[in-house]
Coordinates of C-alpha atoms in Angstrom, one line a residue:
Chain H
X1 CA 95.8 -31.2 37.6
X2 CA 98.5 -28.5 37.9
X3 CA 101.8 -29.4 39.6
X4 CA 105.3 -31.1 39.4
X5 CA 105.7 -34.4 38.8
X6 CA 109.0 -36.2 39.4
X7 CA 109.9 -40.0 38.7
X8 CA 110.5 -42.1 40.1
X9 CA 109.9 -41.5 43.3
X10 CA 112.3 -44.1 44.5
X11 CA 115.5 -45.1 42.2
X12 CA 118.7 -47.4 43.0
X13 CA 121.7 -48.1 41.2
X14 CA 125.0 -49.2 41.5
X15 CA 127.8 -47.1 41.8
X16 CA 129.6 -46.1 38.9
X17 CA 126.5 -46.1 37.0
X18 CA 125.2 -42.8 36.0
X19 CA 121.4 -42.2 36.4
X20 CA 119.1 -39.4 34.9
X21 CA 116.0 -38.1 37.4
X22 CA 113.1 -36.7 35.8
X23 CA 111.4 -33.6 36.3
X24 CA 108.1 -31.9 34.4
X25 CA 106.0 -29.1 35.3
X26 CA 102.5 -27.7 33.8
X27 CA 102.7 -24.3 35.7
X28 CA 104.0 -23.4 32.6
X29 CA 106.7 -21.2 34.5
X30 CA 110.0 -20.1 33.5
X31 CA 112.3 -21.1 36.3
X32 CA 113.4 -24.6 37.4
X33 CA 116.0 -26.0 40.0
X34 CA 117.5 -28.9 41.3
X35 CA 118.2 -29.3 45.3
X36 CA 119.7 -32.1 47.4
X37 CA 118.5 -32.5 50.6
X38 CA 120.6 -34.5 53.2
X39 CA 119.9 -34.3 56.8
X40 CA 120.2 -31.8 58.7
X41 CA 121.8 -29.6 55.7
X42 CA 118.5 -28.1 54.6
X43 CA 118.4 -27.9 50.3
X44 CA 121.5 -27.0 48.4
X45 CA 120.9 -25.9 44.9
X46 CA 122.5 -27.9 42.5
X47 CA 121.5 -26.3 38.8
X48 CA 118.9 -24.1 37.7
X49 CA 117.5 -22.6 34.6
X50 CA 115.7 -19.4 34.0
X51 CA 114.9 -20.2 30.6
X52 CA 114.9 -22.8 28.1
X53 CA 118.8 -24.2 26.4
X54 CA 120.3 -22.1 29.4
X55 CA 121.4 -23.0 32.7
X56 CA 123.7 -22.2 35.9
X57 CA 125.5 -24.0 38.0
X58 CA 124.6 -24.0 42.0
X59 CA 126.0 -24.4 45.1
X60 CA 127.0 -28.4 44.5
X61 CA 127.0 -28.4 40.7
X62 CA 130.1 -30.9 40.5
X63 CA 129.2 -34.7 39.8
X64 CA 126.0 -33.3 37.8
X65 CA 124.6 -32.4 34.8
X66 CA 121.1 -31.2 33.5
X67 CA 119.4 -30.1 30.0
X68 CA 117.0 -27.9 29.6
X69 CA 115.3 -28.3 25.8
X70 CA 111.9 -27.8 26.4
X71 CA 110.0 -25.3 28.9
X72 CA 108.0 -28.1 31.0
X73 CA 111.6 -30.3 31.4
X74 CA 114.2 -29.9 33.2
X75 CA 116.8 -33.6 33.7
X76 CA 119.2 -34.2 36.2
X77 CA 122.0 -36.6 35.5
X78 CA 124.1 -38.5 38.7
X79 CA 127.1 -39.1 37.4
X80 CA 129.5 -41.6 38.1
X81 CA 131.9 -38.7 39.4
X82 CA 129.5 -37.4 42.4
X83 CA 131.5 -38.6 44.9
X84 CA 128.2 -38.8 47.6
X85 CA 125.0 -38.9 45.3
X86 CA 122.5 -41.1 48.1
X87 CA 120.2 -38.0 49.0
X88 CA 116.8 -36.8 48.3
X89 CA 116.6 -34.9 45.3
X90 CA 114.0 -32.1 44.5
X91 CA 112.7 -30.4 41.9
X92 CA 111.4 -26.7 41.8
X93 CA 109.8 -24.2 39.3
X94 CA 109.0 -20.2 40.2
X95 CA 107.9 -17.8 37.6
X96 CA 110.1 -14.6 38.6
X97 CA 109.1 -11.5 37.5
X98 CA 105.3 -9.8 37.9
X99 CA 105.7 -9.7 41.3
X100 CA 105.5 -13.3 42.3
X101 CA 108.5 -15.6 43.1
X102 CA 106.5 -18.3 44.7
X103 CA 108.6 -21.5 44.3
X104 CA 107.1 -24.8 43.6
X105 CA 108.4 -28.3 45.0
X106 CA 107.6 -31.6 43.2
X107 CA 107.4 -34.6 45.3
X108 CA 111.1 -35.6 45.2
X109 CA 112.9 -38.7 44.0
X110 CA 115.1 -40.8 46.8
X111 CA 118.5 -42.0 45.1
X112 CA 120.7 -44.6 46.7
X113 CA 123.3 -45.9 45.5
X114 CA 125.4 -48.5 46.8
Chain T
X1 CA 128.9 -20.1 54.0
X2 CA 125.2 -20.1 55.0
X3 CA 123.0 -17.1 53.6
X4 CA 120.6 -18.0 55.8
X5 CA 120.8 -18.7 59.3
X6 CA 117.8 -21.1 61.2
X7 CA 117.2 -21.9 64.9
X8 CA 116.0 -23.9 66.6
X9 CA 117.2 -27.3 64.8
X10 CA 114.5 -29.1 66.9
X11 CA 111.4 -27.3 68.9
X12 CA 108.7 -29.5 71.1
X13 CA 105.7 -27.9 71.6
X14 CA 102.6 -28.6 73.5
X15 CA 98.9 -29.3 71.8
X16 CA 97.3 -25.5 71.5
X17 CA 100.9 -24.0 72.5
X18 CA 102.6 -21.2 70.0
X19 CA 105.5 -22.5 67.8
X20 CA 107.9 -20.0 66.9
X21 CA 111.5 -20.4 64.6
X22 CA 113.4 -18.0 63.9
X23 CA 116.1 -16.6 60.6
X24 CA 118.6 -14.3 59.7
X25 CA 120.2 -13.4 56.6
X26 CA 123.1 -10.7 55.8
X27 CA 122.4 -9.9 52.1
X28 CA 120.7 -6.9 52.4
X29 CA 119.0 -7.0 49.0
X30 CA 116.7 -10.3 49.9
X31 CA 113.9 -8.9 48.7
X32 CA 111.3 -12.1 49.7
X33 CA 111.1 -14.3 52.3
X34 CA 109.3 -17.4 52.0
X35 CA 108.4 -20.5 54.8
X36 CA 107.8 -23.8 53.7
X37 CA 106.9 -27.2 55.1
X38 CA 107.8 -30.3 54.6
X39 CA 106.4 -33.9 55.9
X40 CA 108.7 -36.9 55.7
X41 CA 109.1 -38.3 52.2
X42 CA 107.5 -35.0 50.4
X43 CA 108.5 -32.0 49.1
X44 CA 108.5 -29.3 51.0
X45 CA 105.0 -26.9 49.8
X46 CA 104.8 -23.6 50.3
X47 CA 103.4 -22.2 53.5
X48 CA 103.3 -18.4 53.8
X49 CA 106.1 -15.7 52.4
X50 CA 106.8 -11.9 52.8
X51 CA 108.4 -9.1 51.5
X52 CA 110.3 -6.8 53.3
X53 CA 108.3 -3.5 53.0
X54 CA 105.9 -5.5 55.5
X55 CA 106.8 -6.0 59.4
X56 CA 103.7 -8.8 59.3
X57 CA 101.7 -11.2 57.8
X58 CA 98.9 -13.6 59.1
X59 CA 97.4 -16.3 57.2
X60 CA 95.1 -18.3 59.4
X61 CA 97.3 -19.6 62.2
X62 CA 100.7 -19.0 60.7
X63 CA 102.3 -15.3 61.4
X64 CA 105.6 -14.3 59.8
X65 CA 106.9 -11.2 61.4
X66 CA 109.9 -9.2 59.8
X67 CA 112.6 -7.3 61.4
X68 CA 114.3 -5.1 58.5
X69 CA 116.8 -3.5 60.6
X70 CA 117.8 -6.6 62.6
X71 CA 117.5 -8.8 59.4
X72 CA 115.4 -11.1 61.0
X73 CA 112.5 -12.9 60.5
X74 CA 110.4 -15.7 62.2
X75 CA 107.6 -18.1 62.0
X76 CA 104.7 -17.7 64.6
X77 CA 102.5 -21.3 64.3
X78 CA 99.2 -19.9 67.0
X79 CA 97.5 -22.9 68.5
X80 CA 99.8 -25.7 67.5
X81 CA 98.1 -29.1 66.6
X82 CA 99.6 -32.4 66.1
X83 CA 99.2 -32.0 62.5
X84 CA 101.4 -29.4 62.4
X85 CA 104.7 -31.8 62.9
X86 CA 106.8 -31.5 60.7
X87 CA 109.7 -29.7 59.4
X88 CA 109.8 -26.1 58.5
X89 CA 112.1 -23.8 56.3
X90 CA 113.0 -20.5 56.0
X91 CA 114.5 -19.1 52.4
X92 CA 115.2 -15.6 51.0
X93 CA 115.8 -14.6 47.3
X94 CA 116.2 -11.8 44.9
X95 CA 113.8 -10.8 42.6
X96 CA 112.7 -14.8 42.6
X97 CA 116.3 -16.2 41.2
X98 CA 118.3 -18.3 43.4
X99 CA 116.5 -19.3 46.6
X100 CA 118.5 -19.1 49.9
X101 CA 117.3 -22.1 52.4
X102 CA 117.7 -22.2 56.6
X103 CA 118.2 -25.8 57.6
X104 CA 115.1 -26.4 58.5
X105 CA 113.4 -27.1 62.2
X106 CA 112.2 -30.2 63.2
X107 CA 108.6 -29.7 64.8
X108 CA 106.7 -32.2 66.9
X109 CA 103.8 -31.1 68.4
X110 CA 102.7 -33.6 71.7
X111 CA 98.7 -34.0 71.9

């Protein structure tokens, strides 16, 4: 069963407590992102990596961190500097290239912190 | 400042009616244009997408059409069903790196 699987689906923590969100995909493409989604503010990318041990800061890259050491894995780390981190948080992955950039959402993972 | 530029925030349309939402962008070199849904609590899936050396593009009930010149395009949903509620965004990107997203339309179809 093909897809992207993110966990958990729901997380709490304290603030001041850094928390890492997980992401994997089996698409086996090259491309994978981060967005927060608040309402009313559509998705705003926060990192993204086109290939593996490489990555680029988005729109909202400040408070967060990610790693990217294998192909099907891509982390995202809260950190306890994110002034505003209660959102939804989404995963992507897109093969670019071969003319298809079809991007893929996993199911998301709802932080709140408090 | 926003790439991508979505209206209407919120749309109500009858059972059988036609939904449409519409987007423009600026960067001229956008090169696809994908529309995606999203149900409360879910990530949003891809719906339907074009490029822009196409003016149209029909999959079952959902129509994109594309206005190169005017840098628009919209969402045509044909016989609207109560199913079809949900929210609905627009993105652009180049060559499939950083996607560009509207902020989305809220759609509730009434029965």
């Amino acid at each position: 069963d093909g897809g992207i699987t993110q966990s958990p689906k729901y997380l709490f923590r304290k603030e001041g407590q850094n928390v890492t969100l997980s992401c994997e995909q089996n698409l086996n493409h090259d491309a994978m992102y981060w967005y927060r989604q608040d309402p009313g503010q559509g998705l705003r990318l926060i990192y993204y990596s086109q290939i593996v041990n490489d990555f680029q800061k988005g729109d909202i890259a400040e408070g967060y961190s990610v790693s990217r050491e294998k192909k099907e894995s891509f982390p995202l780390t809260v950190t306890s500097a994110q002034k505003n981190p209660t959102a939804f948080y989404l995963c992507a992955s897109s093969n670019f290239g071969g003319g298809t950039n079809e991007q893929y959402f996993g199911p998301g993972t709802r932080l709140t912190v408090t | 400042q926003q790439q991508v530029k979505q209206s209407p925030q919120s749309l109500i349309v009858q059972k059988g009616g036609i939904s449409i939402i519409n987007c423009a962008y600026e960067n001229t070199a956008f090169d696809y244009f994908p529309w995606y849904q999203q149900f409360p609590g879910k990530g949003p899936a891809l719906l339907i997408a074009i490029r822009p050396d196409v003016s149209e593009k029909k999959e079952g009930r959902f129509t994109i059409s594309f206005n190169k010149s005017a840098k628009q395009f919209s969402l045509h949903i044909m016989d609207s069903q109560p199913g079809d509620s949900a929210t609905y965004f627009c993105a652009a990107s180049i060559l499939g790196n950083q996607f560009y997203f509207g902020t989305g339309t809220s759609l509730t179809v009434i029965p």
